[in-house]
C-alpha cells in the first residue's frame, strides 16, 4: 500500500459557483463543451484528516520553533502535521478510457473554467492525481462517487428556495446560506469566499463533508477560515 492511500478521516466535496470564479480579476474561460449551466460545479472530492485545523496541506505545530534557530527549525519541520494527504500514487495517472461512460455527466457537472486549456479532462486528471489517488478508490469509483454526491442536492436550488438568487447587486447573510444548505442536506457545510474584480466578497465554494465511504454527508467539524464576511454576494453567471 502506498503511504497515504485510504488513510484519512473524511472527504470534502468541493463545489464552485461559476459566477464567482469568472468575475474575479483573473477571469475565466469556458470549456470546449460550451458555457456551463448556472449551477455549482464540482471542484473536487478531497480526502482530509480530522485532526488538522490549518488551511494548508501541512501545519507547523510550533511556529515559534521555526523562527528560533536552525536545529529547532529542523525539529519543527519533522513534527509537521499533515492536514490532508495528496499525490499518493504517481504511477496511477487517470486513464480517460476508465471513465469513458461518465464523460457526458462529468462535462455537465465538473467543467473546467480555467483558461489554461479548454479541456475538462485535464482538470479531472489533476484532481485524480492530487486527491483521487489518496481516496483508496478506483478511478471509475472515485468519479462516480463524486457525481452521485453532487446529484443528491442542487445547491443552486437550495439557495433559491431560501431566497438567495444570483444577483449583481444584492447581498445575503452568510448565515442564511449556511442554514439553508444545512437544513436541506442535513449536514453543516463550510463556505469559502473570494473577491470580485471590484473587491466585493462573494460566495465562491461550498465544502460539504462526507464520511469515509463517500456516501453519507456529515456535519463539517473543522471551522474554516473561508475569507467570507457576514454578508456576501452571489453574482450572476
Ligand atoms: P487554496 O490555497 O486555493 O485554498 O487551495 C489550493 C489547493 O489546495 C486546492 O485546490 C486543493 O487541492 C488543496 N486544498 C485546499 N484546502 C484543502 C483542504 O481543506 N483539504 C484538501 N484535501 N485539500 C485542500
Ligand atoms: P486545486 O489544487 O485547487 O485542487 O486545483 C486547482 C487546479 O486545477 C489549478 O491548477 C487550476 O488551474 C486547475 N483548474 C482547472 N480548471 C479549474 C476550475 O474550473 N476551477 C479551479 N478552481 N481550478 C481549475
PDB file of C-alpha atoms and ligand atoms in Angstrom:
ATOM      1  CA  UNK A   1       0.000   0.000   0.000  1.00  0.00           C
ATOM      2  CA  UNK A   2       1.345   3.414  -0.932  1.00  0.00           C
ATOM      3  CA  UNK A   3       1.746   5.706   2.069  1.00  0.00           C
ATOM      4  CA  UNK A   4      -1.288   7.897   2.495  1.00  0.00           C
ATOM      5  CA  UNK A   5      -3.686   5.807   0.441  1.00  0.00           C
ATOM      6  CA  UNK A   6      -7.014   5.342   2.209  1.00  0.00           C
ATOM      7  CA  UNK A   7      -5.551   6.884   5.343  1.00  0.00           C
ATOM      8  CA  UNK A   8      -7.860   9.812   6.047  1.00  0.00           C
ATOM      9  CA  UNK A   9     -10.959  10.693   8.084  1.00  0.00           C
ATOM     10  CA  UNK A  10     -13.462  12.353   5.793  1.00  0.00           C
ATOM     11  CA  UNK A  11     -13.863  13.865   2.337  1.00  0.00           C
ATOM     12  CA  UNK A  12     -14.638  17.396   1.306  1.00  0.00           C
ATOM     13  CA  UNK A  13     -16.923  17.513  -1.713  1.00  0.00           C
ATOM     14  CA  UNK A  14     -15.988  20.959  -3.008  1.00  0.00           C
ATOM     15  CA  UNK A  15     -18.244  22.773  -5.464  1.00  0.00           C
ATOM     16  CA  UNK A  16     -17.547  26.133  -7.078  1.00  0.00           C
ATOM     17  CA  UNK A  17     -20.005  28.843  -8.113  1.00  0.00           C
ATOM     18  CA  UNK A  18     -19.027  29.665 -11.718  1.00  0.00           C
ATOM     19  CA  UNK A  19     -20.117  33.304 -11.415  1.00  0.00           C
ATOM     20  CA  UNK A  20     -17.597  33.809  -8.614  1.00  0.00           C
ATOM     21  CA  UNK A  21     -14.800  32.020 -10.443  1.00  0.00           C
ATOM     22  CA  UNK A  22     -15.338  34.129 -13.557  1.00  0.00           C
ATOM     23  CA  UNK A  23     -15.851  37.673 -12.251  1.00  0.00           C
ATOM     24  CA  UNK A  24     -12.506  37.983 -10.456  1.00  0.00           C
ATOM     25  CA  UNK A  25      -9.581  39.961 -11.781  1.00  0.00           C
ATOM     26  CA  UNK A  26      -8.208  36.757 -13.349  1.00  0.00           C
ATOM     27  CA  UNK A  27     -11.384  35.901 -15.229  1.00  0.00           C
ATOM     28  CA  UNK A  28     -12.247  32.511 -16.678  1.00  0.00           C
ATOM     29  CA  UNK A  29     -12.673  30.613 -19.922  1.00  0.00           C
ATOM     30  CA  UNK A  30     -15.408  28.195 -20.933  1.00  0.00           C
ATOM     31  CA  UNK A  31     -14.554  24.595 -21.731  1.00  0.00           C
ATOM     32  CA  UNK A  32     -14.712  23.270 -25.298  1.00  0.00           C
ATOM     33  CA  UNK A  33     -18.153  21.843 -24.440  1.00  0.00           C
ATOM     34  CA  UNK A  34     -19.524  25.397 -24.093  1.00  0.00           C
ATOM     35  CA  UNK A  35     -20.786  27.635 -21.293  1.00  0.00           C
ATOM     36  CA  UNK A  36     -21.675  25.544 -18.251  1.00  0.00           C
ATOM     37  CA  UNK A  37     -25.148  25.759 -16.709  1.00  0.00           C
ATOM     38  CA  UNK A  38     -25.659  28.318 -13.926  1.00  0.00           C
ATOM     39  CA  UNK A  39     -25.167  25.605 -11.279  1.00  0.00           C
ATOM     40  CA  UNK A  40     -22.407  24.868  -8.841  1.00  0.00           C
ATOM     41  CA  UNK A  41     -19.778  22.686 -10.496  1.00  0.00           C
ATOM     42  CA  UNK A  42     -17.586  20.107  -8.815  1.00  0.00           C
ATOM     43  CA  UNK A  43     -14.055  21.216  -7.978  1.00  0.00           C
ATOM     44  CA  UNK A  44     -13.005  18.024  -6.286  1.00  0.00           C
ATOM     45  CA  UNK A  45     -13.532  15.239  -3.766  1.00  0.00           C
ATOM     46  CA  UNK A  46     -10.715  15.643  -1.272  1.00  0.00           C
ATOM     47  CA  UNK A  47      -9.610  13.183   1.434  1.00  0.00           C
ATOM     48  CA  UNK A  48      -8.880  15.029   4.694  1.00  0.00           C
ATOM     49  CA  UNK A  49      -7.583  14.429   8.205  1.00  0.00           C
ATOM     50  CA  UNK A  50      -9.895  15.355  11.079  1.00  0.00           C
ATOM     51  CA  UNK A  51      -7.096  16.315  13.433  1.00  0.00           C
ATOM     52  CA  UNK A  52      -5.978  19.294  11.450  1.00  0.00           C
ATOM     53  CA  UNK A  53      -7.385  22.751  11.685  1.00  0.00           C
ATOM     54  CA  UNK A  54      -4.960  24.660   9.470  1.00  0.00           C
ATOM     55  CA  UNK A  55      -5.722  25.821   5.963  1.00  0.00           C
ATOM     56  CA  UNK A  56      -2.743  24.179   4.301  1.00  0.00           C
ATOM     57  CA  UNK A  57      -1.533  20.702   3.410  1.00  0.00           C
ATOM     58  CA  UNK A  58       0.934  20.924   6.255  1.00  0.00           C
ATOM     59  CA  UNK A  59       0.768  22.619   9.620  1.00  0.00           C
ATOM     60  CA  UNK A  60       3.828  23.605  11.562  1.00  0.00           C
ATOM     61  CA  UNK A  61       2.830  22.715  15.102  1.00  0.00           C
ATOM     62  CA  UNK A  62       5.051  25.197  16.789  1.00  0.00           C
ATOM     63  CA  UNK A  63       5.805  28.183  14.617  1.00  0.00           C
ATOM     64  CA  UNK A  64       7.936  29.745  17.370  1.00  0.00           C
ATOM     65  CA  UNK A  65      10.405  26.894  16.968  1.00  0.00           C
ATOM     66  CA  UNK A  66      10.908  27.724  13.315  1.00  0.00           C
ATOM     67  CA  UNK A  67      11.926  31.322  13.889  1.00  0.00           C
ATOM     68  CA  UNK A  68      14.025  30.194  16.847  1.00  0.00           C
ATOM     69  CA  UNK A  69      17.082  28.732  15.129  1.00  0.00           C
ATOM     70  CA  UNK A  70      18.262  26.078  12.743  1.00  0.00           C
ATOM     71  CA  UNK A  71      18.225  22.988  14.971  1.00  0.00           C
ATOM     72  CA  UNK A  72      14.868  23.856  16.417  1.00  0.00           C
ATOM     73  CA  UNK A  73      13.577  24.571  12.938  1.00  0.00           C
ATOM     74  CA  UNK A  74      14.574  21.088  11.790  1.00  0.00           C
ATOM     75  CA  UNK A  75      12.765  19.576  14.788  1.00  0.00           C
ATOM     76  CA  UNK A  76       9.703  21.611  13.997  1.00  0.00           C
ATOM     77  CA  UNK A  77       9.786  20.563  10.376  1.00  0.00           C
ATOM     78  CA  UNK A  78       9.975  16.933  11.441  1.00  0.00           C
ATOM     79  CA  UNK A  79       6.927  17.469  13.595  1.00  0.00           C
ATOM     80  CA  UNK A  80       4.948  18.969  10.744  1.00  0.00           C
ATOM     81  CA  UNK A  81       1.498  17.589  10.826  1.00  0.00           C
ATOM     82  CA  UNK A  82      -0.233  16.913   7.562  1.00  0.00           C
ATOM     83  CA  UNK A  83      -3.683  18.335   7.113  1.00  0.00           C
ATOM     84  CA  UNK A  84      -4.500  16.089   4.206  1.00  0.00           C
ATOM     85  CA  UNK A  85      -2.806  13.516   2.021  1.00  0.00           C
ATOM     86  CA  UNK A  86      -2.056  14.391  -1.581  1.00  0.00           C
ATOM     87  CA  UNK A  87      -0.352  12.883  -4.647  1.00  0.00           C
ATOM     88  CA  UNK A  88      -0.474   9.391  -3.171  1.00  0.00           C
ATOM     89  CA  UNK A  89       0.463   7.424  -6.292  1.00  0.00           C
ATOM     90  CA  UNK A  90       2.453   8.937  -9.135  1.00  0.00           C
ATOM     91  CA  UNK A  91       2.276   5.682 -11.055  1.00  0.00           C
ATOM     92  CA  UNK A  92      -1.503   5.810 -11.311  1.00  0.00           C
ATOM     93  CA  UNK A  93      -2.418   8.621 -13.742  1.00  0.00           C
ATOM     94  CA  UNK A  94      -6.012   8.995 -14.910  1.00  0.00           C
ATOM     95  CA  UNK A  95      -6.743   6.808 -17.901  1.00  0.00           C
ATOM     96  CA  UNK A  96      -9.503   8.504 -19.922  1.00  0.00           C
ATOM     97  CA  UNK A  97     -10.993   5.190 -21.074  1.00  0.00           C
ATOM     98  CA  UNK A  98     -11.641   4.175 -17.452  1.00  0.00           C
ATOM     99  CA  UNK A  99     -14.220   6.951 -17.127  1.00  0.00           C
ATOM    100  CA  UNK A 100     -15.481   6.959 -20.717  1.00  0.00           C
ATOM    101  CA  UNK A 101     -19.071   6.264 -19.717  1.00  0.00           C
ATOM    102  CA  UNK A 102     -19.023   9.166 -17.240  1.00  0.00           C
ATOM    103  CA  UNK A 103     -17.646  11.855 -19.560  1.00  0.00           C
ATOM    104  CA  UNK A 104     -21.011  13.371 -20.558  1.00  0.00           C
ATOM    105  CA  UNK A 105     -22.049  13.649 -16.921  1.00  0.00           C
ATOM    106  CA  UNK A 106     -18.662  14.979 -15.905  1.00  0.00           C
ATOM    107  CA  UNK A 107     -18.758  17.602 -18.662  1.00  0.00           C
ATOM    108  CA  UNK A 108     -22.104  18.811 -17.294  1.00  0.00           C
ATOM    109  CA  UNK A 109     -21.220  18.648 -13.600  1.00  0.00           C
ATOM    110  CA  UNK A 110     -17.435  19.047 -13.362  1.00  0.00           C
ATOM    111  CA  UNK A 111     -16.496  21.566 -16.094  1.00  0.00           C
ATOM    112  CA  UNK A 112     -13.193  23.433 -16.109  1.00  0.00           C
ATOM    113  CA  UNK A 113     -13.336  27.233 -16.070  1.00  0.00           C
ATOM    114  CA  UNK A 114      -9.597  27.692 -16.166  1.00  0.00           C
ATOM    115  CA  UNK A 115      -8.044  29.410 -19.172  1.00  0.00           C
ATOM    116  CA  UNK A 116      -5.065  27.041 -19.171  1.00  0.00           C
ATOM    117  CA  UNK A 117      -6.877  24.680 -21.521  1.00  0.00           C
ATOM    118  CA  UNK A 118     -10.456  24.181 -22.568  1.00  0.00           C
ATOM    119  CA  UNK A 119     -10.256  20.525 -21.689  1.00  0.00           C
ATOM    120  CA  UNK A 120     -12.063  19.431 -18.542  1.00  0.00           C
ATOM    121  CA  UNK A 121     -10.263  16.056 -18.804  1.00  0.00           C
ATOM    122  CA  UNK A 122      -7.089  17.883 -17.734  1.00  0.00           C
ATOM    123  CA  UNK A 123      -8.864  19.251 -14.648  1.00  0.00           C
ATOM    124  CA  UNK A 124     -10.162  15.759 -13.791  1.00  0.00           C
ATOM    125  CA  UNK A 125      -6.685  14.262 -14.292  1.00  0.00           C
ATOM    126  CA  UNK A 126      -5.174  16.867 -11.984  1.00  0.00           C
ATOM    127  CA  UNK A 127      -7.789  16.256  -9.294  1.00  0.00           C
ATOM    128  CA  UNK A 128      -7.392  12.471  -9.631  1.00  0.00           C
ATOM    129  CA  UNK A 129      -3.605  12.674  -9.290  1.00  0.00           C
ATOM    130  CA  UNK A 130      -3.645  15.096  -6.347  1.00  0.00           C
ATOM    131  CA  UNK A 131      -6.656  13.853  -4.371  1.00  0.00           C
ATOM    132  CA  UNK A 132      -8.198  10.789  -6.009  1.00  0.00           C
ATOM    133  CA  UNK A 133      -5.071   8.674  -5.635  1.00  0.00           C
ATOM    134  CA  UNK A 134      -5.395   9.146  -1.851  1.00  0.00           C
ATOM    135  CA  UNK A 135      -9.038   8.055  -1.709  1.00  0.00           C
ATOM    136  CA  UNK A 136      -8.466   4.304  -1.768  1.00  0.00           C
ATOM    137  CA  UNK A 137     -10.960   4.139  -4.633  1.00  0.00           C
ATOM    138  CA  UNK A 138     -10.512   3.116  -8.222  1.00  0.00           C
ATOM    139  CA  UNK A 139     -10.703   5.756 -10.936  1.00  0.00           C
ATOM    140  CA  UNK A 140     -14.240   4.986 -12.079  1.00  0.00           C
ATOM    141  CA  UNK A 141     -15.431   4.570  -8.492  1.00  0.00           C
ATOM    142  CA  UNK A 142     -13.983   7.944  -7.477  1.00  0.00           C
ATOM    143  CA  UNK A 143     -15.603   9.976 -10.251  1.00  0.00           C
ATOM    144  CA  UNK A 144     -18.900   8.088  -9.975  1.00  0.00           C
ATOM    145  CA  UNK A 145     -18.941   8.764  -6.208  1.00  0.00           C
ATOM    146  CA  UNK A 146     -18.404  12.497  -6.691  1.00  0.00           C
ATOM    147  CA  UNK A 147     -21.190  12.665  -9.298  1.00  0.00           C
ATOM    148  CA  UNK A 148     -23.569  10.693  -7.077  1.00  0.00           C
ATOM    149  CA  UNK A 149     -22.947  13.006  -4.130  1.00  0.00           C
ATOM    150  CA  UNK A 150     -23.406  16.115  -6.218  1.00  0.00           C
ATOM    151  CA  UNK A 151     -26.604  14.824  -7.792  1.00  0.00           C
ATOM    152  CA  UNK A 152     -28.208  14.308  -4.408  1.00  0.00           C
ATOM    153  CA  UNK A 153     -28.695  18.030  -3.835  1.00  0.00           C
ATOM    154  CA  UNK A 154     -28.758  21.034  -6.128  1.00  0.00           C
ATOM    155  CA  UNK A 155     -27.038  23.782  -4.191  1.00  0.00           C
ATOM    156  CA  UNK A 156     -28.376  26.472  -6.526  1.00  0.00           C
ATOM    157  CA  UNK A 157     -31.948  25.224  -5.980  1.00  0.00           C
ATOM    158  CA  UNK A 158     -31.444  25.076  -2.207  1.00  0.00           C
ATOM    159  CA  UNK A 159     -30.221  28.669  -2.176  1.00  0.00           C
ATOM    160  CA  UNK A 160     -33.028  29.831  -4.477  1.00  0.00           C
ATOM    161  CA  UNK A 161     -35.593  28.254  -2.124  1.00  0.00           C
ATOM    162  CA  UNK A 162     -34.079  30.344   0.646  1.00  0.00           C
ATOM    163  CA  UNK A 163     -34.347  33.498  -1.450  1.00  0.00           C
ATOM    164  CA  UNK A 164     -30.645  33.532  -2.283  1.00  0.00           C
ATOM    165  CA  UNK A 165     -30.691  34.064  -6.024  1.00  0.00           C
ATOM    166  CA  UNK A 166     -27.798  35.150  -8.242  1.00  0.00           C
ATOM    167  CA  UNK A 167     -27.745  38.924  -8.465  1.00  0.00           C
ATOM    168  CA  UNK A 168     -25.206  41.570  -9.307  1.00  0.00           C
ATOM    169  CA  UNK A 169     -26.255  43.991  -6.580  1.00  0.00           C
ATOM    170  CA  UNK A 170     -27.989  42.010  -3.809  1.00  0.00           C
ATOM    171  CA  UNK A 171     -26.016  40.661  -0.868  1.00  0.00           C
ATOM    172  CA  UNK A 172     -27.020  37.868   1.504  1.00  0.00           C
ATOM    173  CA  UNK A 173     -26.330  36.864   5.077  1.00  0.00           C
ATOM    174  CA  UNK A 174     -23.671  34.163   5.141  1.00  0.00           C
ATOM    175  CA  UNK A 175     -25.586  32.512   7.999  1.00  0.00           C
ATOM    176  CA  UNK A 176     -28.707  32.220   5.849  1.00  0.00           C
ATOM    177  CA  UNK A 177     -26.687  30.439   3.174  1.00  0.00           C
ATOM    178  CA  UNK A 178     -25.139  28.038   5.680  1.00  0.00           C
ATOM    179  CA  UNK A 179     -28.506  27.407   7.362  1.00  0.00           C
ATOM    180  CA  UNK A 180     -30.262  26.766   4.049  1.00  0.00           C
ATOM    181  CA  UNK A 181     -27.692  24.156   2.980  1.00  0.00           C
ATOM    182  CA  UNK A 182     -27.598  22.547   6.441  1.00  0.00           C
ATOM    183  CA  UNK A 183     -31.401  22.381   6.540  1.00  0.00           C
ATOM    184  CA  UNK A 184     -31.806  20.907   3.073  1.00  0.00           C
ATOM    185  CA  UNK A 185     -28.919  18.434   3.161  1.00  0.00           C
ATOM    186  CA  UNK A 186     -28.934  17.569   6.874  1.00  0.00           C
ATOM    187  CA  UNK A 187     -25.252  18.481   7.233  1.00  0.00           C
ATOM    188  CA  UNK A 188     -23.471  21.741   8.058  1.00  0.00           C
ATOM    189  CA  UNK A 189     -21.128  22.828   5.233  1.00  0.00           C
ATOM    190  CA  UNK A 190     -18.063  25.067   5.220  1.00  0.00           C
ATOM    191  CA  UNK A 191     -18.135  28.105   2.974  1.00  0.00           C
ATOM    192  CA  UNK A 192     -15.349  29.881   1.132  1.00  0.00           C
ATOM    193  CA  UNK A 193     -15.476  33.330  -0.410  1.00  0.00           C
ATOM    194  CA  UNK A 194     -13.381  35.274  -2.885  1.00  0.00           C
ATOM    195  CA  UNK A 195     -13.453  38.813  -4.230  1.00  0.00           C
ATOM    196  CA  UNK A 196     -14.890  40.073  -7.490  1.00  0.00           C
ATOM    197  CA  UNK A 197     -12.921  42.474  -9.697  1.00  0.00           C
ATOM    198  CA  UNK A 198     -14.109  45.439  -7.613  1.00  0.00           C
ATOM    199  CA  UNK A 199     -13.140  43.797  -4.320  1.00  0.00           C
ATOM    200  CA  UNK A 200     -16.567  42.709  -3.116  1.00  0.00           C
ATOM    201  CA  UNK A 201     -16.828  39.499  -1.107  1.00  0.00           C
ATOM    202  CA  UNK A 202     -18.814  36.715  -2.743  1.00  0.00           C
ATOM    203  CA  UNK A 203     -19.619  33.047  -2.125  1.00  0.00           C
ATOM    204  CA  UNK A 204     -17.088  31.031  -4.130  1.00  0.00           C
ATOM    205  CA  UNK A 205     -17.026  27.420  -2.927  1.00  0.00           C
ATOM    206  CA  UNK A 206     -19.176  25.163  -0.771  1.00  0.00           C
ATOM    207  CA  UNK A 207     -17.364  22.391   1.122  1.00  0.00           C
ATOM    208  CA  UNK A 208     -19.652  19.514   2.094  1.00  0.00           C
ATOM    209  CA  UNK A 209     -18.213  16.950   4.483  1.00  0.00           C
ATOM    210  CA  UNK A 210     -18.665  13.320   3.524  1.00  0.00           C
ATOM    211  CA  UNK A 211     -17.879  10.167   5.510  1.00  0.00           C
ATOM    212  CA  UNK A 212     -15.035   7.834   4.521  1.00  0.00           C
ATOM    213  CA  UNK A 213     -17.337   5.663   2.446  1.00  0.00           C
ATOM    214  CA  UNK A 214     -18.072   8.720   0.246  1.00  0.00           C
ATOM    215  CA  UNK A 215     -21.789   8.041   0.733  1.00  0.00           C
ATOM    216  CA  UNK A 216     -23.087   9.975   3.727  1.00  0.00           C
ATOM    217  CA  UNK A 217     -22.988  13.732   4.239  1.00  0.00           C
ATOM    218  CA  UNK A 218     -21.875  14.665   7.734  1.00  0.00           C
ATOM    219  CA  UNK A 219     -21.553  17.964   9.609  1.00  0.00           C
ATOM    220  CA  UNK A 220     -18.259  19.704   8.918  1.00  0.00           C
ATOM    221  CA  UNK A 221     -16.430  19.769  12.250  1.00  0.00           C
ATOM    222  CA  UNK A 222     -13.423  21.850  11.315  1.00  0.00           C
ATOM    223  CA  UNK A 223     -14.123  25.559  11.227  1.00  0.00           C
ATOM    224  CA  UNK A 224     -12.723  27.077   8.091  1.00  0.00           C
ATOM    225  CA  UNK A 225     -11.204  30.496   7.594  1.00  0.00           C
ATOM    226  CA  UNK A 226     -13.078  30.897   4.347  1.00  0.00           C
ATOM    227  CA  UNK A 227     -12.473  34.642   3.823  1.00  0.00           C
ATOM    228  CA  UNK A 228     -16.210  35.351   3.977  1.00  0.00           C
ATOM    229  CA  UNK A 229     -17.966  38.285   5.629  1.00  0.00           C
ATOM    230  CA  UNK A 230     -21.340  38.454   7.378  1.00  0.00           C
ATOM    231  CA  UNK A 231     -22.918  39.455   4.095  1.00  0.00           C
ATOM    232  CA  UNK A 232     -21.782  38.100   0.761  1.00  0.00           C
ATOM    233  CA  UNK A 233     -22.825  38.358  -2.860  1.00  0.00           C
ATOM    234  CA  UNK A 234     -23.800  35.608  -5.287  1.00  0.00           C
ATOM    235  CA  UNK A 235     -23.019  37.033  -8.733  1.00  0.00           C
ATOM    236  CA  UNK A 236     -24.944  36.043 -11.847  1.00  0.00           C
ATOM    237  CA  UNK A 237     -23.438  33.612 -14.331  1.00  0.00           C
TER     238      UNK A 237
HETATM  239  P1  LIG B   1      -6.333  27.193  -1.948  1.00  0.00           P
HETATM  240  O1  LIG B   1      -4.986  27.616  -1.481  1.00  0.00           O
HETATM  241  O2  LIG B   1      -6.755  27.774  -3.246  1.00  0.00           O
HETATM  242  O3  LIG B   1      -7.394  27.217  -0.897  1.00  0.00           O
HETATM  243  O4  LIG B   1      -6.183  25.640  -2.255  1.00  0.00           O
HETATM  244  C1  LIG B   1      -5.289  25.174  -3.217  1.00  0.00           C
HETATM  245  C2  LIG B   1      -5.409  23.682  -3.319  1.00  0.00           C
HETATM  246  O5  LIG B   1      -5.024  23.045  -2.084  1.00  0.00           O
HETATM  247  C3  LIG B   1      -6.817  23.179  -3.555  1.00  0.00           C
HETATM  248  O6  LIG B   1      -7.151  23.209  -4.899  1.00  0.00           O
HETATM  249  C4  LIG B   1      -6.753  21.785  -3.041  1.00  0.00           C
HETATM  250  O7  LIG B   1      -6.159  20.935  -3.986  1.00  0.00           O
HETATM  251  C5  LIG B   1      -5.850  21.935  -1.851  1.00  0.00           C
HETATM  252  N1  LIG B   1      -6.655  22.178  -0.634  1.00  0.00           N
HETATM  253  C6  LIG B   1      -7.001  23.371  -0.086  1.00  0.00           C
HETATM  254  N2  LIG B   1      -7.705  23.200   1.054  1.00  0.00           N
HETATM  255  C7  LIG B   1      -7.822  21.857   1.217  1.00  0.00           C
HETATM  256  C8  LIG B   1      -8.423  21.037   2.215  1.00  0.00           C
HETATM  257  O8  LIG B   1      -9.005  21.506   3.197  1.00  0.00           O
HETATM  258  N3  LIG B   1      -8.315  19.716   2.030  1.00  0.00           N
HETATM  259  C9  LIG B   1      -7.674  19.155   0.985  1.00  0.00           C
HETATM  260  N4  LIG B   1      -7.632  17.832   0.900  1.00  0.00           N
HETATM  261  N5  LIG B   1      -7.085  19.891   0.035  1.00  0.00           N
HETATM  262  C10 LIG B   1      -7.162  21.210   0.141  1.00  0.00           C
HETATM  263  P1  LIG B   2      -6.610  22.535  -6.617  1.00  0.00           P
HETATM  264  O1  LIG B   2      -5.120  22.429  -6.494  1.00  0.00           O
HETATM  265  O2  LIG B   2      -7.163  23.838  -6.191  1.00  0.00           O
HETATM  266  O3  LIG B   2      -7.352  21.285  -6.308  1.00  0.00           O
HETATM  267  O4  LIG B   2      -6.881  22.600  -8.192  1.00  0.00           O
HETATM  268  C1  LIG B   2      -6.760  23.764  -8.862  1.00  0.00           C
HETATM  269  C2  LIG B   2      -6.003  23.491 -10.136  1.00  0.00           C
HETATM  270  O5  LIG B   2      -6.882  22.979 -11.137  1.00  0.00           O
HETATM  271  C3  LIG B   2      -5.413  24.770 -10.639  1.00  0.00           C
HETATM  272  O6  LIG B   2      -4.094  24.484 -11.084  1.00  0.00           O
HETATM  273  C4  LIG B   2      -6.265  25.141 -11.802  1.00  0.00           C
HETATM  274  O7  LIG B   2      -5.515  25.712 -12.829  1.00  0.00           O
HETATM  275  C5  LIG B   2      -6.869  23.828 -12.266  1.00  0.00           C
HETATM  276  N1  LIG B   2      -8.243  24.045 -12.722  1.00  0.00           N
HETATM  277  C6  LIG B   2      -8.709  23.737 -13.948  1.00  0.00           C
HETATM  278  N2  LIG B   2      -9.996  24.069 -14.054  1.00  0.00           N
HETATM  279  C7  LIG B   2     -10.361  24.624 -12.869  1.00  0.00           C
HETATM  280  C8  LIG B   2     -11.585  25.156 -12.382  1.00  0.00           C
HETATM  281  O8  LIG B   2     -12.617  25.221 -13.050  1.00  0.00           O
HETATM  282  N3  LIG B   2     -11.578  25.615 -11.104  1.00  0.00           N
HETATM  283  C9  LIG B   2     -10.459  25.552 -10.321  1.00  0.00           C
HETATM  284  N4  LIG B   2     -10.548  26.022  -9.066  1.00  0.00           N
HETATM  285  N5  LIG B   2      -9.299  25.061 -10.743  1.00  0.00           N
HETATM  286  C10 LIG B   2      -9.249  24.593 -12.018  1.00  0.00           C
END
